[in-house]
Tab-separated table of C-alpha atoms and ligand atoms in Angstrom:
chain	number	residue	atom	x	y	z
K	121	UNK	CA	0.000	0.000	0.000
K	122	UNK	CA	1.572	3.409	-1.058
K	123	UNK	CA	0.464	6.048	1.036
K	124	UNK	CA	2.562	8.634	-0.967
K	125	UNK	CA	0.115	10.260	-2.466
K	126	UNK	CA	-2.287	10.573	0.237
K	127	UNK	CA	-3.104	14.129	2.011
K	128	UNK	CA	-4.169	14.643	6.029
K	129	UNK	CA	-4.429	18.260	6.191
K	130	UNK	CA	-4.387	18.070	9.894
K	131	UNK	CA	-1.071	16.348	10.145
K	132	UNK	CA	1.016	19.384	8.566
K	133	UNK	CA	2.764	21.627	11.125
K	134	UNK	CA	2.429	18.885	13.930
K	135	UNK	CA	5.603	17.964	15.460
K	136	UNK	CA	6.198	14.060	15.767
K	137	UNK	CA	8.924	11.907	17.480
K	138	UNK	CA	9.237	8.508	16.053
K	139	UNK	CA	11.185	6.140	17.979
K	140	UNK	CA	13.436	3.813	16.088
K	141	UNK	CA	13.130	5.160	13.009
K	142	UNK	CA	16.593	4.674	11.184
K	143	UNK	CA	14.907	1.708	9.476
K	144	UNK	CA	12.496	-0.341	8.985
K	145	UNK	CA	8.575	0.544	9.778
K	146	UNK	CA	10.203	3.551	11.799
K	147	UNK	CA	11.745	4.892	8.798
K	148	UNK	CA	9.014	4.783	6.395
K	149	UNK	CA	6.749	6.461	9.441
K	150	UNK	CA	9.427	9.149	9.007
K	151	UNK	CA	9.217	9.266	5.391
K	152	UNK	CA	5.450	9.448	5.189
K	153	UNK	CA	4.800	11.942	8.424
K	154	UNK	CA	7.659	14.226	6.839
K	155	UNK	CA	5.549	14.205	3.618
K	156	UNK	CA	2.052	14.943	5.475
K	157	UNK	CA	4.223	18.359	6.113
K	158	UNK	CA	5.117	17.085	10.032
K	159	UNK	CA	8.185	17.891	11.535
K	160	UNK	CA	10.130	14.709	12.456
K	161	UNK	CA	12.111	14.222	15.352
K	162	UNK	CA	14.062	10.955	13.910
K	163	UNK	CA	15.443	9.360	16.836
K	164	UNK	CA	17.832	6.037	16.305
K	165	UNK	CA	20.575	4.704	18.400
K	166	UNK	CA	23.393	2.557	16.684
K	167	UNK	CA	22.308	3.085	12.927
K	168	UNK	CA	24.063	6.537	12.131
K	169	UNK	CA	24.367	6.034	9.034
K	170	UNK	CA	21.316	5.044	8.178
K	171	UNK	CA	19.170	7.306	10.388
K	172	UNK	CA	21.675	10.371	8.443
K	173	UNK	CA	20.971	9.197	4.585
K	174	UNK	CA	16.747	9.105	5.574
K	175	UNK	CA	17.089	12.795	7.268
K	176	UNK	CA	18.641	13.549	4.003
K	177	UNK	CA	16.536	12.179	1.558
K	178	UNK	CA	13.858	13.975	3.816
K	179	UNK	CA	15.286	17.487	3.857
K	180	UNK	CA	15.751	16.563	-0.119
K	181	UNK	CA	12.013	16.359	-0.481
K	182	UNK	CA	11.171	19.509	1.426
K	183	UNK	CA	10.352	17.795	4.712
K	184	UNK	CA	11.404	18.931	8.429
K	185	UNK	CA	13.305	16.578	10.379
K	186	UNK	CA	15.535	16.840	13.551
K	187	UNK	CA	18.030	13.434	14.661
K	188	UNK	CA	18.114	12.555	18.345
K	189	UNK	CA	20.234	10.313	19.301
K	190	UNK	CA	19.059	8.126	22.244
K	191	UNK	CA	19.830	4.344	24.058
K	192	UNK	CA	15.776	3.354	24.058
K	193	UNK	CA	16.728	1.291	27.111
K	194	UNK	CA	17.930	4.262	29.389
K	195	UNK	CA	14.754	6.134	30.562
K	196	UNK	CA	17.044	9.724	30.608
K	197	UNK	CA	18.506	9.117	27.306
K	198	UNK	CA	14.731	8.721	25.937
K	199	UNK	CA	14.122	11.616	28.075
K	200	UNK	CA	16.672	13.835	26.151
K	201	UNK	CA	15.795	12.913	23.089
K	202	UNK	CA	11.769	13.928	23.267
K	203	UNK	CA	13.421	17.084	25.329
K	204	UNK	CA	15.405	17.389	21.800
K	205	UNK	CA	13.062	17.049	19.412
K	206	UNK	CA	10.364	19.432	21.195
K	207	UNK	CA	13.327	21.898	21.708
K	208	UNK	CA	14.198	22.266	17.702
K	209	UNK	CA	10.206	22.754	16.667
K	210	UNK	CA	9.479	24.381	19.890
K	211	UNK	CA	6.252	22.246	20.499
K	212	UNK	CA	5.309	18.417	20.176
K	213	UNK	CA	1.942	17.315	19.284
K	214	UNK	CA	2.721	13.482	18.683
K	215	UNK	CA	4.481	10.619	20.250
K	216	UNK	CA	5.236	6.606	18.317
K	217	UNK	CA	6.774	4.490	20.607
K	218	UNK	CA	8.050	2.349	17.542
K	219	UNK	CA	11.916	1.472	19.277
K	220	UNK	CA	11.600	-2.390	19.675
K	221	UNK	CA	13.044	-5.663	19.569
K	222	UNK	CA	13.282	-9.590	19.890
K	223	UNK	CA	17.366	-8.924	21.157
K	224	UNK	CA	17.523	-13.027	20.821
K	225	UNK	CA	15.495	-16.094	20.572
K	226	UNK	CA	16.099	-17.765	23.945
K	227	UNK	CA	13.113	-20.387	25.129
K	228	UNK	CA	11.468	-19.965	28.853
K	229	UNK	CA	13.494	-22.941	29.880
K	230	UNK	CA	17.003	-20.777	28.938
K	231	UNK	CA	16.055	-17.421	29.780
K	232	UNK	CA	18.311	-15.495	32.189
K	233	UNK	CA	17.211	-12.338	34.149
K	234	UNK	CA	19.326	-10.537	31.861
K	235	UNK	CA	17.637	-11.380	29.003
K	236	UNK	CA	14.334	-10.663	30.663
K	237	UNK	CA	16.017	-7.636	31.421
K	238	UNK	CA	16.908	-6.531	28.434
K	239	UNK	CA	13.819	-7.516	26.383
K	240	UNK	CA	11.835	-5.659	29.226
K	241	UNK	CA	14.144	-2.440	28.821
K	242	UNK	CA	13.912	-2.504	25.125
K	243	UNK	CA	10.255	-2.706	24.405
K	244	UNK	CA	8.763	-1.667	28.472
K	245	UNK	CA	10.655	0.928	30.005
K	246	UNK	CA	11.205	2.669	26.672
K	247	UNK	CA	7.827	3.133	26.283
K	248	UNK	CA	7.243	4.849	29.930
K	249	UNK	CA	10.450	6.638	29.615
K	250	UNK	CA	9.600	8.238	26.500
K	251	UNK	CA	5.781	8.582	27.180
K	252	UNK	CA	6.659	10.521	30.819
K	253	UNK	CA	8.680	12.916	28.911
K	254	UNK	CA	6.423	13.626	26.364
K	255	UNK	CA	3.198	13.997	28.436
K	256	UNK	CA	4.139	17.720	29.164
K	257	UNK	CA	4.713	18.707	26.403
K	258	UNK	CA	1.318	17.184	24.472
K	259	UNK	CA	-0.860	18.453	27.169
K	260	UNK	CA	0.259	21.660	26.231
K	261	UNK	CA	-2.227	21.577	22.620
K	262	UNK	CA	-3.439	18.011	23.014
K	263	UNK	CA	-2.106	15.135	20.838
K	264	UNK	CA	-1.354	11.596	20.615
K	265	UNK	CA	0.733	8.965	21.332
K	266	UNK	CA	1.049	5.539	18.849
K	267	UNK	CA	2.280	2.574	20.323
K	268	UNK	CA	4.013	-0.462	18.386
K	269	UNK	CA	2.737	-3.728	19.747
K	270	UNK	CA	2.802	-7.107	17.663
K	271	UNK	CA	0.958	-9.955	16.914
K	272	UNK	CA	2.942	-11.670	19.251
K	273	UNK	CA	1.462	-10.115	22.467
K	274	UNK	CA	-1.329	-11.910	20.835
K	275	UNK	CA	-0.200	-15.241	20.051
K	276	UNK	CA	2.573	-15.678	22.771
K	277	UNK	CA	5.153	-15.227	20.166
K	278	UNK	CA	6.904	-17.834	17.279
K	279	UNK	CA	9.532	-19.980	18.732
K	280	UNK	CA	12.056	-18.275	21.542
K	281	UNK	CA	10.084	-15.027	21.584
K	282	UNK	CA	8.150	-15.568	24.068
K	283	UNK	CA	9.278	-13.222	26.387
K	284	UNK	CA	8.615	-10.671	23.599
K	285	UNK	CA	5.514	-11.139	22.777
K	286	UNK	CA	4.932	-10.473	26.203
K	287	UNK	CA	6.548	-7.112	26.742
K	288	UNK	CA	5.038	-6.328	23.258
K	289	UNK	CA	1.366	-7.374	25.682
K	290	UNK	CA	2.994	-5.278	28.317
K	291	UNK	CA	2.758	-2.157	25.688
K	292	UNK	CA	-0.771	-3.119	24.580
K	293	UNK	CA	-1.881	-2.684	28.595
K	294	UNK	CA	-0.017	-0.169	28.846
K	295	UNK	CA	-1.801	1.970	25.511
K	296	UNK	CA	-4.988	0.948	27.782
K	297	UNK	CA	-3.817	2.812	30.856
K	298	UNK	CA	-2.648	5.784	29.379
K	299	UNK	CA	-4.969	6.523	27.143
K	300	UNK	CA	-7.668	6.614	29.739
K	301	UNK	CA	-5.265	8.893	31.861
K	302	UNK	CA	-4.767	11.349	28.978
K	303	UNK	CA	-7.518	11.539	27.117
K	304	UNK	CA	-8.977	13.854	30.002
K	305	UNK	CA	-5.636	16.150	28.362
K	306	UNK	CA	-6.897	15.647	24.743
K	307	UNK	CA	-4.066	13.558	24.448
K	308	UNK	CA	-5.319	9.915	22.580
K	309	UNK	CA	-3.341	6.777	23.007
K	310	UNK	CA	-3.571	3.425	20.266
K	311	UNK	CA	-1.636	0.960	19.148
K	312	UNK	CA	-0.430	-0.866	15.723
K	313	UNK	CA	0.434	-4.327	15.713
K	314	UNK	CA	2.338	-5.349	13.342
K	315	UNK	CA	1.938	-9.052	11.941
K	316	UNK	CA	5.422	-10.591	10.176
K	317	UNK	CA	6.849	-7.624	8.191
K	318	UNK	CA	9.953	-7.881	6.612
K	319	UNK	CA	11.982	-5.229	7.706
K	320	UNK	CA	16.054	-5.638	9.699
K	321	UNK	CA	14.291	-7.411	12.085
K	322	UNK	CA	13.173	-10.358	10.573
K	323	UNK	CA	16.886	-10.108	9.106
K	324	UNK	CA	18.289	-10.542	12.352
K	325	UNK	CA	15.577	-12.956	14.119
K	326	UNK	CA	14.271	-15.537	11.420
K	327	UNK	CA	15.819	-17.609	8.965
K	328	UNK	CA	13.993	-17.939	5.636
K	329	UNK	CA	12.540	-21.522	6.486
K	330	UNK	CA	11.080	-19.790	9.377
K	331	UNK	CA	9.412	-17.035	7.366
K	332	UNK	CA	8.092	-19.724	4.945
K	333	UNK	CA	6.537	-21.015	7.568
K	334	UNK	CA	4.734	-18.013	9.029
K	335	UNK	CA	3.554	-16.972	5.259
K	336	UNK	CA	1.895	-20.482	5.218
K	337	UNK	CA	-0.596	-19.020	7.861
K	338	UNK	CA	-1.052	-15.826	6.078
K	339	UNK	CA	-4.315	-15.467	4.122
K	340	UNK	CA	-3.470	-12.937	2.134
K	341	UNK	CA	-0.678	-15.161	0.893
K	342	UNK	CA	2.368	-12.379	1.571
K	343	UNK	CA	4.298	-10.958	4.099
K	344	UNK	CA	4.378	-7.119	4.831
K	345	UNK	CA	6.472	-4.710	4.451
K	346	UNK	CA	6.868	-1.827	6.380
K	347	UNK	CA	4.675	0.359	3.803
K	348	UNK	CA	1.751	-1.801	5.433
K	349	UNK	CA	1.669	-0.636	8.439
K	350	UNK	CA	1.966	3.509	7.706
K	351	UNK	CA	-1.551	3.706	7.124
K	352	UNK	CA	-2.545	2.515	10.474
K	353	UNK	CA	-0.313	4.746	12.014
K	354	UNK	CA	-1.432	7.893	10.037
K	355	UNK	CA	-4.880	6.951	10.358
K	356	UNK	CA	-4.483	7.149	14.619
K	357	UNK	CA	-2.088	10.200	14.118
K	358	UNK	CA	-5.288	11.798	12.802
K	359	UNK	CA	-7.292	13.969	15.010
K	360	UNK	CA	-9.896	14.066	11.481
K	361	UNK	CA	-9.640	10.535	11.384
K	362	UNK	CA	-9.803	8.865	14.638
K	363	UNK	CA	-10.539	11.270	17.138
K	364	UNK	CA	-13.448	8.823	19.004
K	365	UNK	CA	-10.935	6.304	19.095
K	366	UNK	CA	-9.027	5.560	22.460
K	367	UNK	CA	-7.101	2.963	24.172
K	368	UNK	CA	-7.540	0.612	20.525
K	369	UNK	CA	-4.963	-1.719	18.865
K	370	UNK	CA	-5.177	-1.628	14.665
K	371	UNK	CA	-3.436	-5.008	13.941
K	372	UNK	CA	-1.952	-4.876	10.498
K	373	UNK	CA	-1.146	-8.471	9.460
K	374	UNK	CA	-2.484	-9.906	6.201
K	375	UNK	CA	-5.597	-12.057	7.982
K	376	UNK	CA	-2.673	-14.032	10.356
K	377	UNK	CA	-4.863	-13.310	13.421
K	378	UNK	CA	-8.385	-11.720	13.598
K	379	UNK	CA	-8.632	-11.693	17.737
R	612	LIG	P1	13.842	-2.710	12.886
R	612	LIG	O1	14.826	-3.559	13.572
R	612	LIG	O2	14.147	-2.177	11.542
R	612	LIG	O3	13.419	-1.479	13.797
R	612	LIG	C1	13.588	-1.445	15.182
R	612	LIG	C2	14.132	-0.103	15.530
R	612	LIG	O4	14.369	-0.035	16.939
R	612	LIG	C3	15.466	0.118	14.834
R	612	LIG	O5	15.498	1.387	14.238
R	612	LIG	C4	16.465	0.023	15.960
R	612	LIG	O6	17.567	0.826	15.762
R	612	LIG	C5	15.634	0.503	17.131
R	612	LIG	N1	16.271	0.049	18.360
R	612	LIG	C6	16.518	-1.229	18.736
R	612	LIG	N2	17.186	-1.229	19.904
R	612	LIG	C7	17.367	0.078	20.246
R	612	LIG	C8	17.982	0.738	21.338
R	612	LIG	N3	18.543	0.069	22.351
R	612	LIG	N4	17.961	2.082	21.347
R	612	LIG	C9	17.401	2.786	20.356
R	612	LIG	N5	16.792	2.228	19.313
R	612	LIG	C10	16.789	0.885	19.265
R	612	LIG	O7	12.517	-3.577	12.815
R	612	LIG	P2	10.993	-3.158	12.607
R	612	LIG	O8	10.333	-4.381	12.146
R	612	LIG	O9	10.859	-1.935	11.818
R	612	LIG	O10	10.536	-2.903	14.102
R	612	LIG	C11	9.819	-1.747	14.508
R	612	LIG	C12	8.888	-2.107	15.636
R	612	LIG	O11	7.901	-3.010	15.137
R	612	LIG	C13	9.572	-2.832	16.801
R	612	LIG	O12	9.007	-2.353	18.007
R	612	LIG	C14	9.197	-4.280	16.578
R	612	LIG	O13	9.205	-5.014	17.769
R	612	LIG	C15	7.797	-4.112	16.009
R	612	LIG	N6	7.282	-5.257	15.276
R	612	LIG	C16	7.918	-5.701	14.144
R	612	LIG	C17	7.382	-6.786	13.473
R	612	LIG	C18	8.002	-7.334	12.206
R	612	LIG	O14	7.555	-8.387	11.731
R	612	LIG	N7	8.992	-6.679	11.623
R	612	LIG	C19	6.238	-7.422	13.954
R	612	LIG	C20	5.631	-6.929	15.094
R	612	LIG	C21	6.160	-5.847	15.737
């Protein structure tokens, strides 16, 4: 789905942070908010490179972006970086939470507190962290904060990702909670979960028998790619759009789960 050509007058001007977005479903969030006319604050952590070539194939196109630089598992790094972003548009009307990760497939029966740990970190506190700082600041003219869930809060996760798809369940409680604390502030929270995209992620995570696999329980007889899921995400972003909807979870998966 190409949302190129698509136009949400009400997204223009707004200032968005999108966490993790160097690549993958984070960077064509970037891409597509930067062409609704939002400002981006682009944060990545190890991908310079990367998250430097899409702020420059931004500017390129006209669009506003800003780069923070942040660890998503230190709650004052995350801090920073929404203190950043809000700092070079002066204001910030939109939150995704889209930072995430399997960091390994390790079973139950393996699993050290330090994975737990840093599984929790990754995909929990970065959520918080970044959500605490950024409260402020949408309260201020309203707003809205997207969070990036996954099928496998859902399904309990494919093989070794287990404790995943449980901090990914973790974020879906946690949209729950905070949206019904903010939308008192005009502030709405949802969530996108993503199904089995093929983005770095998969890259890392899955080998290609494993992907065959999952696309044999795909209806719509493909995997995603990260295109798939904008929609969903500019769709929430929308005050126009989806401004009765609170607390909600799009899932964006081809028919692999209808809960
Ligand atoms: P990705 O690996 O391209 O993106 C993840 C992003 O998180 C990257 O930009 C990465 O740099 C960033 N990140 C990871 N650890 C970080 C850290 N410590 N500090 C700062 N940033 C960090 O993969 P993606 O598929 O685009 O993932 C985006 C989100 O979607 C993640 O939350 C992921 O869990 C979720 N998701 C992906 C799928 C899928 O099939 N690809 C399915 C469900 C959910």
């Amino acid at each position: 789905m190409s949302t190129s050509k698509l136009v949400i007058p009400d997204l223009a001007g707004k200032a968005v942070l999108i966490t993790g977005a160097s690549t993958g479903i984070g960077a064509a969030l970037a891409t597509a908010f930067a062409a609704q006319g939002a400002s981006v604050g682009l944060h990545y952590n190890s991908s310079v490179d990367a998250a430097q070539a899409l702020a420059g194939t931004i500017e390129a196109a006209g669009g506003k972006v800003a780069l923070v630089r942040a660890d998503a598992t230190k709650s004052l790094e995350m801090k920073r970086a929404v203190e950043n972003t809000a700092a070079a548009f002066g204001r910030l009307d939109g939150l995704i939470n889209n930072a995430g990760g399997m960091v390994a497939r390790v079973r139950y029966e393996d699993m050290t507190d330090e994975h737990y740990d840093a599984v929790m970190d990754l995909n929990g506190r970065s959520v918080i962290a970044a959500s605490r700082a950024a409260i402020p600041y949408l309260k201020e003219h309203g707003g809205f904060i997207i969070n990036t869930t996954s099928i496998a809060a859902r399904n309990g996760g494919s093989n070794g990702a287990g404790v995943y798809g449980s901090s990914k369940a973790f974020v879906a409680t946690v949209t729950r909670g905070m949206a019904k604390e903010l939308i008192p502030f005009g502030i709405r929270v949802n969530a996108v979960a993503p199904g089995v995209i093929t983005t770095p992620f998969h890259e890392r995570y899955s080998t290609p028998a494993q992907l065959q696999a999952q696309l044999a329980t795909i209806p719509q007889g493909r995997l995603g790619v990260a295109e798939d899921c904008v929609g969903a995400y500019l769709f929430l972003a929308s005050e126009n759009l989806s401004g009765y909807i609170i607390g909600q979870t799009i899932e964006v998966n081809g028919g692999m789960m209808m809960p």
